[in-house]
Amino acid sequence: KAGVTQTPRYLIKTRGQQVTLSCSPISGHRSVSWYQQTPGQGLQFLFEYFSETQRNKGNFPGRFSGRQFSNSRSEMNVSTLELGDSALYLCASSPAGARGYTFGSGTRLTVV
Amino acid sequence: GENVEQHPSTLSVQEGDSAVIKCTYSDSASNYFPWYKQELGKRPQLIIDIRSNVGEKKDQRIAVTLNKTAKHFSLHITETQPEDSAVYFCAAYQGGSEKLVFGKGTKLTVNP
């Protein structure tokens, strides 16, 4: 059974650019959540999607957005990148909600 | 909203000793408390979880205890081994919000 797949694994972007990250959940999982991980701040919740609907959103600026497709794959987009957006972005999937998350390996974004 | 405090931030033990990591949460409506282990450069992995109707749960060398009245829960690792070295995160699930709120993590080092 394939795990949660995130692409790309690494990204280097310039300040002001935008970026799109992808997450393919475990087959059958309909809930996908995104987290930002930085040293000292732990895992900060970005948003959660279920059946193409955003059910919850964390305290991040509107530059951070996401969506989920009918096949449960999810993307998150960050526009007008800032240096402080450099982080590991993790997505997690589960059958129905926040219980029993399985995380992907993450996308490490570096903004220069 | 929910807030999770985790202590200590770093913990160093000798192989064979026990390790205890403590977390407190703020929202009495939280009802699910997972623990994740993240080895260097890898994704967080669920190691044990507990629901609010249970006071203690064990899985081999790992145990979690929950005190709902005091709103705190703890991870206990006995007979520690070098491969237990990792960052451990506690989390609390806010019922109905479909999000996990994580503590900032504890870096555990087990010295041979």
GROMACS .gro file of C-alpha atoms in nm, chain A residues 35 37 40-41 43 45 48 55-56 90 97-105, chain B residues 31-32 36 38 41 43-44 46 51 89 93 97-104:
model
   38
   35TYR     CA    1   0.145   2.162   0.826
   37GLN     CA    2   0.741   2.273   1.026
   40GLY     CA    3   1.161   2.583   1.734
   41GLN     CA    4   0.799   2.622   1.621
   43LEU     CA    5   0.423   2.177   1.339
   45PHE     CA    6  -0.152   2.376   1.110
   48GLU     CA    7  -0.756   2.057   0.627
   55ARG     CA    8  -1.303   2.235   0.685
   56ASN     CA    9  -1.052   2.429   0.888
   90LEU     CA   10   0.415   1.827   0.553
   97GLY     CA   11  -1.032   1.338   0.991
   98ALA     CA   12  -0.753   1.427   1.224
   99ARG     CA   13  -0.735   1.087   1.393
  100GLY     CA   14  -0.475   0.843   1.267
  101TYR     CA   15  -0.281   1.081   1.046
  102THR     CA   16  -0.011   0.937   0.822
  103PHE     CA   17   0.242   1.197   0.719
  104GLY     CA   18   0.424   1.231   0.391
  105SER     CA   19   0.798   1.292   0.378
  143ASN     CA   20  -1.062   1.404   2.314
  144TYR     CA   21  -0.778   1.239   2.122
  148TYR     CA   22   0.455   1.118   1.693
  150GLN     CA   23   1.034   1.209   1.399
  153GLY     CA   24   1.537   1.386   0.808
  155ARG     CA   25   0.856   1.217   0.846
  156PRO     CA   26   0.668   1.212   1.177
  158LEU     CA   27   0.247   0.785   1.493
  163ARG     CA   28  -0.863   0.870   2.369
  201PHE     CA   29   0.567   1.549   1.938
  205TYR     CA   30  -0.737   1.679   1.867
  209SER     CA   31  -1.237   2.107   1.432
  210GLU     CA   32  -1.062   1.836   1.231
  211LYS     CA   33  -0.723   1.961   1.328
  212LEU     CA   34  -0.442   1.840   1.548
  213VAL     CA   35  -0.259   2.097   1.756
  214PHE     CA   36   0.100   1.993   1.820
  215GLY     CA   37   0.343   2.068   2.098
  216LYS     CA   38   0.679   2.211   1.998
   0.00000   0.00000   0.00000
